[in-house]
Coordinates of C-alpha atoms and ligand atoms in Angstrom, one line a residue:
X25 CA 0.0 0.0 0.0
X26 CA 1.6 3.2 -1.1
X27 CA 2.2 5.5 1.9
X28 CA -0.2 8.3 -0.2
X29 CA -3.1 6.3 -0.2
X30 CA -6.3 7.5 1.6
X31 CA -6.4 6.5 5.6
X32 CA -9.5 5.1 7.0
X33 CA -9.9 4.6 10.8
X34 CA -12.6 2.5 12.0
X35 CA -13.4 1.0 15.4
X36 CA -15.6 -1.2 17.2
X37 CA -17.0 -0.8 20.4
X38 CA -14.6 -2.2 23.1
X39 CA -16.5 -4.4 25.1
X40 CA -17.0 -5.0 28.5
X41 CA -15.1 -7.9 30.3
X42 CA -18.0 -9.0 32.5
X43 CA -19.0 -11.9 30.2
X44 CA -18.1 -14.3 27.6
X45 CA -18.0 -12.8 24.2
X46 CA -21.7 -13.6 22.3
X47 CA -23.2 -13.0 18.9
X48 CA -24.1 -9.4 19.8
X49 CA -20.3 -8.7 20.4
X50 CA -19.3 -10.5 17.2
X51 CA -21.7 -8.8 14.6
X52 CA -20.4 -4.9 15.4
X53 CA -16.8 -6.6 14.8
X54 CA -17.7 -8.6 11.6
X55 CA -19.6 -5.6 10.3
X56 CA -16.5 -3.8 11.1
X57 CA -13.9 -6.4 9.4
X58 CA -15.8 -6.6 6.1
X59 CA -15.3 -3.0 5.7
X60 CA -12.0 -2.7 7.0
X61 CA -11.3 -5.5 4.1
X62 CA -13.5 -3.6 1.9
X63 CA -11.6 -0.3 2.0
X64 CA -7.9 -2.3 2.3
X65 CA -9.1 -3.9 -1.2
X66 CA -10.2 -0.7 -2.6
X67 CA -6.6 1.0 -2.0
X68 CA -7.2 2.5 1.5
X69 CA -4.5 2.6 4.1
X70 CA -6.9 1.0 6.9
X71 CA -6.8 1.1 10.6
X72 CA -9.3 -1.1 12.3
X73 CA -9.6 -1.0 16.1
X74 CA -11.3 -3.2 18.5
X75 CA -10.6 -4.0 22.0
X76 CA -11.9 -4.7 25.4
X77 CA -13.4 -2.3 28.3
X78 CA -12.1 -3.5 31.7
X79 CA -12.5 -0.2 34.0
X80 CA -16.0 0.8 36.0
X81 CA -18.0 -0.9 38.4
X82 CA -19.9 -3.5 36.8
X83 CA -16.5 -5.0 35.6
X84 CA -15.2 -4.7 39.5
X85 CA -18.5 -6.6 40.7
X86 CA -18.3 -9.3 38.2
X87 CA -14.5 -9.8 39.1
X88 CA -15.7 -9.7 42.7
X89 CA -18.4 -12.5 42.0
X90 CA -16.1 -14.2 39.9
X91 CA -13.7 -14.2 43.7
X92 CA -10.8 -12.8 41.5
X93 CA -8.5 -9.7 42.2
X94 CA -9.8 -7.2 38.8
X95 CA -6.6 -7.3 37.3
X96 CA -6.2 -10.8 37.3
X97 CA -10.3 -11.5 36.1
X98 CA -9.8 -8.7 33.0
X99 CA -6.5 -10.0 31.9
X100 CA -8.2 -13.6 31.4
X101 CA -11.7 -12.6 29.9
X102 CA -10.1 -10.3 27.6
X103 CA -8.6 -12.9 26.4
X104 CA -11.3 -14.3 25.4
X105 CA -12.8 -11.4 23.3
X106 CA -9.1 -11.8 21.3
X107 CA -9.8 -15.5 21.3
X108 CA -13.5 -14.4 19.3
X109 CA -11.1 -12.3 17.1
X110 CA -9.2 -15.0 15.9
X111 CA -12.1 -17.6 15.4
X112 CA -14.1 -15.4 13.2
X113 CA -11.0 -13.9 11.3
X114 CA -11.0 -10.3 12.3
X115 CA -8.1 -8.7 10.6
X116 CA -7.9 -5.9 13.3
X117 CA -4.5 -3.9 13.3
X118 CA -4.7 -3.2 17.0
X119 CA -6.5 -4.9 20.4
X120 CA -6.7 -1.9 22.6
X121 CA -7.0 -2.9 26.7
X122 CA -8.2 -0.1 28.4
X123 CA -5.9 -1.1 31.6
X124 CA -3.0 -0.4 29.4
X125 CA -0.4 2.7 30.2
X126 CA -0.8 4.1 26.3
X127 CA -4.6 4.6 27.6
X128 CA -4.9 5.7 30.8
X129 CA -2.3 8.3 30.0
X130 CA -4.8 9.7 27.3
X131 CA -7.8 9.5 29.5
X132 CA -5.3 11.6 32.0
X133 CA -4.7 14.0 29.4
X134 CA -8.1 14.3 27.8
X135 CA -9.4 15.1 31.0
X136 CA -6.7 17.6 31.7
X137 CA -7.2 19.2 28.6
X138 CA -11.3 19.6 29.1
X139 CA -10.7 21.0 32.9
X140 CA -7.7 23.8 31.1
X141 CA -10.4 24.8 28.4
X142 CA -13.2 25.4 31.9
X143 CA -15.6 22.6 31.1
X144 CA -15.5 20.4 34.7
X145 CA -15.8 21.3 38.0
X146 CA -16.5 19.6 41.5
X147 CA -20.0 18.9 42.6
X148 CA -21.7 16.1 44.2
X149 CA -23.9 13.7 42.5
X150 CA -27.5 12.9 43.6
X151 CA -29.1 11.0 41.6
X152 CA -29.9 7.6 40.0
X153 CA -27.3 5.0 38.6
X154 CA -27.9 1.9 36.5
X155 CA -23.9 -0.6 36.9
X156 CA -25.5 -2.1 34.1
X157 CA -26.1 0.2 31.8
X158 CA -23.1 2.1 33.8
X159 CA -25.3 4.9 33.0
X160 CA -26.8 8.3 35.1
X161 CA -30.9 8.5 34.7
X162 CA -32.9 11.2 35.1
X163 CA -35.7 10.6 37.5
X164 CA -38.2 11.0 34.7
X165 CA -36.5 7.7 32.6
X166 CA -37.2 5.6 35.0
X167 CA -40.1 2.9 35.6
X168 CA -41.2 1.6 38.8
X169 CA -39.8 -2.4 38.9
X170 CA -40.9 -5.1 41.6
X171 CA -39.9 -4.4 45.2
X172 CA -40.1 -0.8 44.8
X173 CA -36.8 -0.5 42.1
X174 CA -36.5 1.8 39.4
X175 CA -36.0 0.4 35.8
X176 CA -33.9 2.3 33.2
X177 CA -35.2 1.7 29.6
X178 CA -32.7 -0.8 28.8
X179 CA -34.5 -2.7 31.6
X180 CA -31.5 -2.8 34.1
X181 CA -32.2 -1.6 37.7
X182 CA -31.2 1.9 39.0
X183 CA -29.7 2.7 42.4
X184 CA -29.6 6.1 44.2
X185 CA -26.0 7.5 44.5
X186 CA -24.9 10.3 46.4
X187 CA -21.3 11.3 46.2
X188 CA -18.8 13.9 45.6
X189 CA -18.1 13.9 41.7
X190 CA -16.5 16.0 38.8
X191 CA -19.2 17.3 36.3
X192 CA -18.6 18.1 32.7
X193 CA -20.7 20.8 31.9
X194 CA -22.8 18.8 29.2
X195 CA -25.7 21.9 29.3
X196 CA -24.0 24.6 27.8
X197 CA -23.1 22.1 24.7
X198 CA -26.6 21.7 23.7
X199 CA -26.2 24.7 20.8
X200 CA -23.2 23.4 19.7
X201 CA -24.0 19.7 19.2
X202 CA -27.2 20.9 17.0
X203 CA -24.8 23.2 14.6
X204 CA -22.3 20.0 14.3
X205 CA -25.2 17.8 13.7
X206 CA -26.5 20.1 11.4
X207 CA -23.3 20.8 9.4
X208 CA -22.2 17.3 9.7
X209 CA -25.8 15.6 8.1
X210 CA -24.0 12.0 8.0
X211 CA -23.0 11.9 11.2
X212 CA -25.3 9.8 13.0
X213 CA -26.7 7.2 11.0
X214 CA -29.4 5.2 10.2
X215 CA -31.9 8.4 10.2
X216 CA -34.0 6.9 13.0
X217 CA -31.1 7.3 15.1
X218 CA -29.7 10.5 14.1
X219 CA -33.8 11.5 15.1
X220 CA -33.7 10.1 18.2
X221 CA -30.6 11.9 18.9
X222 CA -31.5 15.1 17.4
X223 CA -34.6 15.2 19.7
X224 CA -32.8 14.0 22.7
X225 CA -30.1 16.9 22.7
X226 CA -32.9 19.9 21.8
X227 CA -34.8 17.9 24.6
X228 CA -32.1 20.2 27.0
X229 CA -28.9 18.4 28.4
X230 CA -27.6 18.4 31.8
X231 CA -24.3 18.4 33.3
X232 CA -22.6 15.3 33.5
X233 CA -20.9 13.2 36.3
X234 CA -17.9 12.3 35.3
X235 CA -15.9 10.9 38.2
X236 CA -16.8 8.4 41.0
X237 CA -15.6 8.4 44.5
X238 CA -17.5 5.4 45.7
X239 CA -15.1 2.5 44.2
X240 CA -11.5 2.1 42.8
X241 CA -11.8 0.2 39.9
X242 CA -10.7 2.8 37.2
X243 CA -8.5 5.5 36.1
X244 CA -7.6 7.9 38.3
X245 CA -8.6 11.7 38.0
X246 CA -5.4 13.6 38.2
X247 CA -4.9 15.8 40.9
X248 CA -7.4 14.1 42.9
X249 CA -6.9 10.7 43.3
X250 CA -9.7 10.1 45.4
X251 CA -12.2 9.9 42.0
X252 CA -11.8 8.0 39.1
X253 CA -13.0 9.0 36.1
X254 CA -16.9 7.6 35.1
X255 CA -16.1 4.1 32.7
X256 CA -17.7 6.1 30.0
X257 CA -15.0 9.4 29.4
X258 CA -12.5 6.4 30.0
X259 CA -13.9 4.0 27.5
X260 CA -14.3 6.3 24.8
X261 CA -11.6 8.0 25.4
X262 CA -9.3 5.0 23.5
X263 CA -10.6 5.6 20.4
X264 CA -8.2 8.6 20.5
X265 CA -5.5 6.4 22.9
X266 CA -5.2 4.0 19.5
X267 CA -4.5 7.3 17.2
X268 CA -1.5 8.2 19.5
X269 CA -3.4 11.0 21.6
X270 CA -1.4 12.8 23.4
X271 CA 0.8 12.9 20.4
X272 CA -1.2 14.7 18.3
X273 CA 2.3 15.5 16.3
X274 CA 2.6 11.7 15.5
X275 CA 2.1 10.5 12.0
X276 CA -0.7 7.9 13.2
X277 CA -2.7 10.7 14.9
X278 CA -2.3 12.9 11.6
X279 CA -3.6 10.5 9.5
X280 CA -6.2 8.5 11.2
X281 CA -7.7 11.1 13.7
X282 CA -10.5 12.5 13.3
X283 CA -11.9 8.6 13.1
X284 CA -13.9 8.0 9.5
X285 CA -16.5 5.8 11.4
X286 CA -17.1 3.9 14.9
X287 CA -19.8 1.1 14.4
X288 CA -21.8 0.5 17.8
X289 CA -25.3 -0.7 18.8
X290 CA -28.1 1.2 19.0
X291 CA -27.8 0.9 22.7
X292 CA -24.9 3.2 23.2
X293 CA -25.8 5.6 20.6
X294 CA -26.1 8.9 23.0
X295 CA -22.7 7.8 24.5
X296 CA -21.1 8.2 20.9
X297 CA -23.0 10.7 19.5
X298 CA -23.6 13.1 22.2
X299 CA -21.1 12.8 25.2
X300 CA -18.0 12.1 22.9
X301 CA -18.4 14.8 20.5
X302 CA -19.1 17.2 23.0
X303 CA -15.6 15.7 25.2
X304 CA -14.1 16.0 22.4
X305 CA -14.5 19.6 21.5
X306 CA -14.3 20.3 25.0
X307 CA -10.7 19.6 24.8
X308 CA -10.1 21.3 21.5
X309 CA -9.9 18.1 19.6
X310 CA -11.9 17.3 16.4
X311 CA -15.1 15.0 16.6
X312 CA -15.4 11.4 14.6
X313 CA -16.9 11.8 11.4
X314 CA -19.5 9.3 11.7
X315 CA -21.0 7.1 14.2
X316 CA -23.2 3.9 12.8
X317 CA -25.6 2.3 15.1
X318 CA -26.7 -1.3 14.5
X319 CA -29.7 -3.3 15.5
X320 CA -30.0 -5.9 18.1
X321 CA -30.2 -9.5 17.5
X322 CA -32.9 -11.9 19.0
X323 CA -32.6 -15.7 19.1
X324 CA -35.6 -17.4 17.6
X325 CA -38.0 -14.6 18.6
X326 CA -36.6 -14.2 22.1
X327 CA -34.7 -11.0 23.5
X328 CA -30.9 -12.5 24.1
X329 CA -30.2 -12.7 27.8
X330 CA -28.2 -14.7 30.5
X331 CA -31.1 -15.5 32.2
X332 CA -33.3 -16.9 29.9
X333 CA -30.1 -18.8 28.4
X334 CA -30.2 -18.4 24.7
X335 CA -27.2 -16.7 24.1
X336 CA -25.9 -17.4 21.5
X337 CA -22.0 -18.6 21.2
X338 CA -20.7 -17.7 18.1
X339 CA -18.0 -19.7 18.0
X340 CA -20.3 -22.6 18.5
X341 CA -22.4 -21.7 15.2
X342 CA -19.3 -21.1 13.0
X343 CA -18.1 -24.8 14.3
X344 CA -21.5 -26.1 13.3
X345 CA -22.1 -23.7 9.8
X346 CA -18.5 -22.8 8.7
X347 CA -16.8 -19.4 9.1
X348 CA -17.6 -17.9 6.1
X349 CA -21.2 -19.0 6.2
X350 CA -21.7 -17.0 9.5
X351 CA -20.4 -14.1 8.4
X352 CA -22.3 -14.1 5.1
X353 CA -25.6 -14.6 7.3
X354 CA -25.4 -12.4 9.9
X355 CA -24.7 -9.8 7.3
X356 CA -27.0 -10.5 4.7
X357 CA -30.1 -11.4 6.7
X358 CA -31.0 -8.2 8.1
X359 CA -31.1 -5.0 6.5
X360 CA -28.1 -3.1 8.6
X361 CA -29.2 -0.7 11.1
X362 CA -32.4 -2.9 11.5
X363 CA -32.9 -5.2 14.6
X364 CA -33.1 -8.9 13.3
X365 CA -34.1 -12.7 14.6
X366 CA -31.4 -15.9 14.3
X367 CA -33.2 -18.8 13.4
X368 CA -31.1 -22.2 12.4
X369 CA -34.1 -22.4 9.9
X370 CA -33.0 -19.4 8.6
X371 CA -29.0 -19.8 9.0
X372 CA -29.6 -22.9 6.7
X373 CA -32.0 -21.6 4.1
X374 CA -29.7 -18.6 3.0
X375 CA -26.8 -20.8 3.5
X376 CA -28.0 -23.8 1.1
X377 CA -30.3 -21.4 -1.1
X378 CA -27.9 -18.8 -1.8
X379 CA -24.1 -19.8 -1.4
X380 CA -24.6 -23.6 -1.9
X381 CA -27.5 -23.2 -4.6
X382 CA -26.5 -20.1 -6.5
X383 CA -22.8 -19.0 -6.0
X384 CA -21.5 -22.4 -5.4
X385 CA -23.3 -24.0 -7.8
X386 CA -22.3 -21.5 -10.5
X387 CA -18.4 -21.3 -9.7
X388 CA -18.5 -25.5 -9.5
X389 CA -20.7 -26.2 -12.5
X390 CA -18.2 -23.7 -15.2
X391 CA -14.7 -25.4 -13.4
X392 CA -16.1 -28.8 -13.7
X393 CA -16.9 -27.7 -17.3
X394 CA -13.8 -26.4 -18.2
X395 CA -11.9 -29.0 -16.4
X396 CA -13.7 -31.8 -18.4
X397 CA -14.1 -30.1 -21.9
X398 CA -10.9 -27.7 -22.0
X399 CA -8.6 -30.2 -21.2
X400 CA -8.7 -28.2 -17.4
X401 CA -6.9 -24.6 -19.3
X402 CA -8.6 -22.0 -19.1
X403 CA -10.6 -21.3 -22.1
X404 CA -9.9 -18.7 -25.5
X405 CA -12.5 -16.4 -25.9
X406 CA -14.1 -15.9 -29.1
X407 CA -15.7 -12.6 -30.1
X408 CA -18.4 -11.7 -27.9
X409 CA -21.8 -11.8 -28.4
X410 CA -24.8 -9.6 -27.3
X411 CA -25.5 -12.1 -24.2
X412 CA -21.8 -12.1 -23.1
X413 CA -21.4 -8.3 -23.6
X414 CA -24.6 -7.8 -21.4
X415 CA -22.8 -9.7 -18.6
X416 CA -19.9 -8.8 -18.3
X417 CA -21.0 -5.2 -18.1
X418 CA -23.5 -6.2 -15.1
X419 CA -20.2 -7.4 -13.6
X420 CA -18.4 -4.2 -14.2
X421 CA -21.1 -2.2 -12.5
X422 CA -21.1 -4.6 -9.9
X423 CA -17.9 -2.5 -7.9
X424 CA -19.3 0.8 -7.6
X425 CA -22.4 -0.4 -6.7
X426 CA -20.5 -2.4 -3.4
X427 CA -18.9 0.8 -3.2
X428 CA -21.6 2.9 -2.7
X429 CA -23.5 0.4 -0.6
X430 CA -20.1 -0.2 1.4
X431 CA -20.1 3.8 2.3
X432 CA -23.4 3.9 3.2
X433 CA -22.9 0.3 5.4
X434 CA -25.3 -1.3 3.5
X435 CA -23.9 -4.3 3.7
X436 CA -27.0 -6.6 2.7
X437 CA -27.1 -4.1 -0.3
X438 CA -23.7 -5.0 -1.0
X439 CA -24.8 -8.9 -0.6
X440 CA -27.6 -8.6 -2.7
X441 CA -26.3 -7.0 -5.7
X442 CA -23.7 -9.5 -5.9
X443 CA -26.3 -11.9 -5.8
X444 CA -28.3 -10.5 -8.7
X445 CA -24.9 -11.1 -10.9
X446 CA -24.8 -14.6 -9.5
X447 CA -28.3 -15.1 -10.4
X448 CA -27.6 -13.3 -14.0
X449 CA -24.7 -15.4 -14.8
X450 CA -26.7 -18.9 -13.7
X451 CA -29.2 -18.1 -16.2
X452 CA -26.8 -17.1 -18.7
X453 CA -25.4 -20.7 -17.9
X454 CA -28.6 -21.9 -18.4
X455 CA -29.7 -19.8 -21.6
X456 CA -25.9 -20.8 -23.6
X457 CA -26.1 -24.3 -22.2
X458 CA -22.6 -24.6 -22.9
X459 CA -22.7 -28.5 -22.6
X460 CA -24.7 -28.6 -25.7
X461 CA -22.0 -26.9 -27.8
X462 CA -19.3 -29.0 -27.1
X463 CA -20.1 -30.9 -30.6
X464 CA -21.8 -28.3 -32.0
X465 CA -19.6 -25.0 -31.8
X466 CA -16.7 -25.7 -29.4
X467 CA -15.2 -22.2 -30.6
X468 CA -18.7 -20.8 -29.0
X469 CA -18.7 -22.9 -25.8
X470 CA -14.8 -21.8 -25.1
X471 CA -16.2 -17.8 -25.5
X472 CA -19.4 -18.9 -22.7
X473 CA -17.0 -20.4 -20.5
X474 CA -14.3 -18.0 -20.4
X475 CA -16.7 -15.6 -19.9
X476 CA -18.0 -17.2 -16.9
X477 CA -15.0 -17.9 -15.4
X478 CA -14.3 -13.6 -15.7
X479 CA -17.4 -13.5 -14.3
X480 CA -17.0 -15.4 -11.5
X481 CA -13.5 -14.4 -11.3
X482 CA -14.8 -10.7 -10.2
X483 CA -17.5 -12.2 -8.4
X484 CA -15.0 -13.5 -6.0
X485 CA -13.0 -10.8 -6.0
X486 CA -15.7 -8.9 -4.9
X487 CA -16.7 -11.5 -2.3
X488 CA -13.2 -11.1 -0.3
X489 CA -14.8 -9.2 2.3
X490 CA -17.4 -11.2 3.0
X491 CA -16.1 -14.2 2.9
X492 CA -12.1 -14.7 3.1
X493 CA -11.9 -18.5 2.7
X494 CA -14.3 -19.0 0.4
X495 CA -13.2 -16.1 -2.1
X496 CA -9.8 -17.5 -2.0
X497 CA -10.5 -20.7 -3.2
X498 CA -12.3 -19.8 -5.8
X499 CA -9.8 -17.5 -7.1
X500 CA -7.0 -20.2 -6.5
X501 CA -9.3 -22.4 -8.5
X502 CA -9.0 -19.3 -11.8
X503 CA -5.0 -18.8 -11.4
X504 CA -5.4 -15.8 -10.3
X505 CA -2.6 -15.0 -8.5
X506 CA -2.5 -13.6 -5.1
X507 CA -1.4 -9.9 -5.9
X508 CA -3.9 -9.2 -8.5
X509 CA -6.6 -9.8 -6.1
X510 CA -6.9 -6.0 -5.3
X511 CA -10.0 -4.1 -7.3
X512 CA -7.8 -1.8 -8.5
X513 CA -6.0 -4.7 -10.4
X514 CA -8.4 -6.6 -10.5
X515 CA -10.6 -4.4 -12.6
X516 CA -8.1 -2.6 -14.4
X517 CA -8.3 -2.1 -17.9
X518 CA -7.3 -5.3 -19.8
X519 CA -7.1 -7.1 -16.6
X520 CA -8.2 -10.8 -17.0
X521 CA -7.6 -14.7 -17.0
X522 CA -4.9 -16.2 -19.2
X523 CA -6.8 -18.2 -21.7
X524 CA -4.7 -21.4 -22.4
X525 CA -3.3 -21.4 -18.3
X526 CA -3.3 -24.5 -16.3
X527 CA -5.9 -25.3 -13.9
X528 CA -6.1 -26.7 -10.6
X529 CA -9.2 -29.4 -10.2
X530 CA -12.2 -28.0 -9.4
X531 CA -13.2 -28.4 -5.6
X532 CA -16.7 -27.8 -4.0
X533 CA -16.2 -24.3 -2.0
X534 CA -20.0 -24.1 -0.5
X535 CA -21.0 -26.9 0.8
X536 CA -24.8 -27.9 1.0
X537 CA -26.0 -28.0 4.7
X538 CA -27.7 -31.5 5.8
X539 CA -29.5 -30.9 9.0
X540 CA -28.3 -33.7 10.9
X541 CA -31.5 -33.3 13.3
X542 CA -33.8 -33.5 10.3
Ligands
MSP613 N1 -18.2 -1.2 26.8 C1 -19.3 -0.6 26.2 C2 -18.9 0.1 24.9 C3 -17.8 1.1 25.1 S1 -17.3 1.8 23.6 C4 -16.4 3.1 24.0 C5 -20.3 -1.7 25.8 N2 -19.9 -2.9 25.7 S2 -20.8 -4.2 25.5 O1 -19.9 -5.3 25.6 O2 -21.9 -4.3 26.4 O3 -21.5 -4.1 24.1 C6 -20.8 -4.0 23.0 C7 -21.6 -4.0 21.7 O4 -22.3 -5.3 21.6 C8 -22.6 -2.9 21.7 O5 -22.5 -2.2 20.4 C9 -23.9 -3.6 21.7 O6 -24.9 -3.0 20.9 C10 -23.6 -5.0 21.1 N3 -24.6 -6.0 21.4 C11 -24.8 -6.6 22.6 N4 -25.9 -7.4 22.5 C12 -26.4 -7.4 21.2 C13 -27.3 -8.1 20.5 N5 -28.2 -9.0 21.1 N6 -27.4 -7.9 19.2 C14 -26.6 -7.0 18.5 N7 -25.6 -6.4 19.2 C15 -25.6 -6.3 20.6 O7 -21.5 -1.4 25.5

């Protein structure tokens, strides 16, 4: 990658270390890691972030349950969340820990530089607190529970908390945040969410606790050890930690800061898009340029939860389904941005419809067909005919359609346009019925296969996000070799197989799914 390429700086949200990693955690980092691969195939210089969140009170209590000094219980379940990385393929170019020195010296520094500029002073908190949520609530959020509690909308409990605390003074940023919003229309996205944000910040903001006095488990406030700074300014904070902030001179902070997108849930979406922009400008340093809030999985109709256990392990399902199976599901079930169900009926239907029936079907049947009637070279195009013509350009449109469904995250956008070129090229197979021409025009049925093998040759290509394994094999299977894999190459002008090149045997790369239940 030439050093003059465009940067692009994503990041996922760093989860908590309370639990085991689930399907929720894995789908902001796949959606993540198909766009990092996305962008690093379309010639961007890509830094993709993920990590883990190990400060706050929650994470104290669960090391406490867990009978485990914190320390001791973060540095083993953050382990696990790199474990997830590695099992689902993430091609992440850091793992920021929040317990590291690189980010508690930011935090130390971000805070510094909001108290220079005059936005936090000492008060004392009154008010409710959900650990879950690790969230304040105003009075008004709340819903009587059973036994007398108060229930934040998430549905975790609230307790009453009275303490001395530092307060960021959130009220006077109200104006501001509108004009950025305003100025910066693609900041929050889908539009429901940028709504629900927009109406939450002209709803009137209040100051902010922002330090805790009540337990240790976090990053000290500087000059006053006796608080630590509330899990959220810390958390967020290493988005910045992973550009190099402090060292705003450094050549990572220059070209990845401000951040070109963090992906989160929809349940932290007032963390990113109001708090951290308003930090950030507190301290004089420029907001992310766009925040992207998922929807939430359920599990055959149910809400996901410990408690009813149906979470969902997703390192189980990719030993059941196959990596690149999962990742093609979870992305191409649910309109992104939407909340969507897992179903095992529906994991196998897309799975044995779409990549066994229609991609795999089309890259298998045109090797095996080449490999039995070409002698297994590849194929020397004749001139082309209407038909051909008509495909190959769906295939050349087929890029800057991804590409615009990639900025946008539309990932099942993405999905299904390459799916309409699967489906176009399977009835082209269908309508040329190559087989046929064998003895009656083999000059013609070397032109339909060659032109099937480009077609599926940028069909894979095109895949390589989605799914790694898969796309590799298939291009392996054309010869093409490893460095022309990139679109720039790999659409260039003139760029193409080698008619007359030596072919591996054809191998099935999707295979059908047989229930072993059913
Ligand atoms: N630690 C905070 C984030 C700090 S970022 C500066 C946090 N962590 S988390 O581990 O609880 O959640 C991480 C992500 O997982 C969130 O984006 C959340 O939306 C996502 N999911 C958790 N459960 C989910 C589903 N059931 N479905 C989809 N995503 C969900 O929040």
């Amino acid at each position: 990658m030439s050093p003059g390429a465009p940067a692009y700086y994503l990041t996922t949200p760093i989860y908590y270390v309370n639990d085991s990693p689930h399907i929720g955690h894995a789908y902001t980092s796949l959606a993540c890691d198909v766009l990092a691969r996305f962008m690093r195939l379309d010639g961007h210089r890509v830094h993709f972030l993920t990590g883990t969140d190990e400060h706050g009170q929650k994470v104290e209590k669960a090391a406490a349950a867990a009978g485990r000094p914190p320390k001791e219980f973060v540095d083993e379940v953050s382990q696990r969340f790199r474990a997830l990385a590695q099992t689902m393929g993430y091609s992440n170019d850091d793992f920021i820990r929040t317990t590291e020195p690189r980010h508690i010296e930011a935090c130390q520094q971000l805070w510094q530089a909001i108290k220079a500029n005059g936005h936090i002073y000492l008060g004392k908190y009154a008010g409710w607190y959900s650990v879950r949520d690790e969230a304040f609530y105003a009075e008004d959020e709340l819903k009587p529970g059973p036994g007398g509690q108060k229930i934040a909308p998430s549905g975790a409990p609230a307790e009453w908390v009275e303490e001395p605390s530092y307060f960021f003074d959130l009220s006077k940023w109200q104006d501001k945040l509108l004009r950025f919003y305003d100025e910066n229309p693609d900041f929050i996205a889908p539009e429901s969410r940028r709504n629900e944000v927009l109406s939450f910040v002209k709803g009137g903001l209040q100051d902010l606790s922002v330090s805790r006095t009540s337990f240790k488990w976090g990053v000290p406030v500087p000059d006053d050890p006796a608080h630590i700074m509330y899990v959220w300014l810390d958390a967020l904070t290493n988005y910045i930690t992973a550009a190099g902030y402090p060292d705003t001179a450094s050549e990572t902070y220059r070209s990845f800061w401000p951040a070109d997108l963090h992906m989160v849930g929809k349940d932290i979406v007032r963390f990113h898009a109001v708090y951290w922009p308003a930090f950030l400008m507190a301290a004089g340093v420029a907001p992310p340029k766009r925040v992207f809030a998922h929807g939430w999985w359920t599990n055959e109709g149910q809400k996901i939860s410990k408690s009813l256990g149906n979470v969902i392990d997703p390192v189980a399902l990719v030993e059941r389904y196959g990596l690149d199976q999962v990742r093609y599901f979870l992305l191409r079930e649910v309109p992104f941005g939407n909340d969507g169900d897992f179903s095992h009926g529906a994991m196998m239907r897309r799975m044995n419809a779409e990549l066994a029936n229609d991609y795999g079907n089309l890259v298998q049947r045109v090797l095996s067909m080449i490999n039995k009637n070409c002698a297994a070279r590849m194929p020397t195009p004749g001139a082309y005919a209407p038909a051909d013509e008509g495909l190959i350009s769906a295939s050349e449109r087929l890029l800057p359609a991804m590409r615009d469904a990639m900025a946008r995250q539309q990932f099942h956008v993405a999905l299904e346009r390459h799916g309409e070129v699967v489906g176009a090229a399977n009835r082209y197979v269908d309508e040329q019925a190559p087989w046929g021409l064998k003895k009656t025009d083999p000059k013609r049925m070397e032109t339909v296969l060659y032109v099937l093998a480009e077609i599926i040759r940028r069909l894979a290509v095109l895949s390589q996000p989605f799914m790694p394994e898969s796309s590799a094999k298939i291009l392996d299977q054309l010869g093409v070799a490893s460095n022309a894999r990139d679109f720039a190459r790999a659409f260039a002008e003139g760029a193409g197989l080698t008619p007359g090149s030596a072919l591996p045997a054809p191998t099935g790369v999707f295979p059908r799914f047989v229930d072993p239940a059913a």
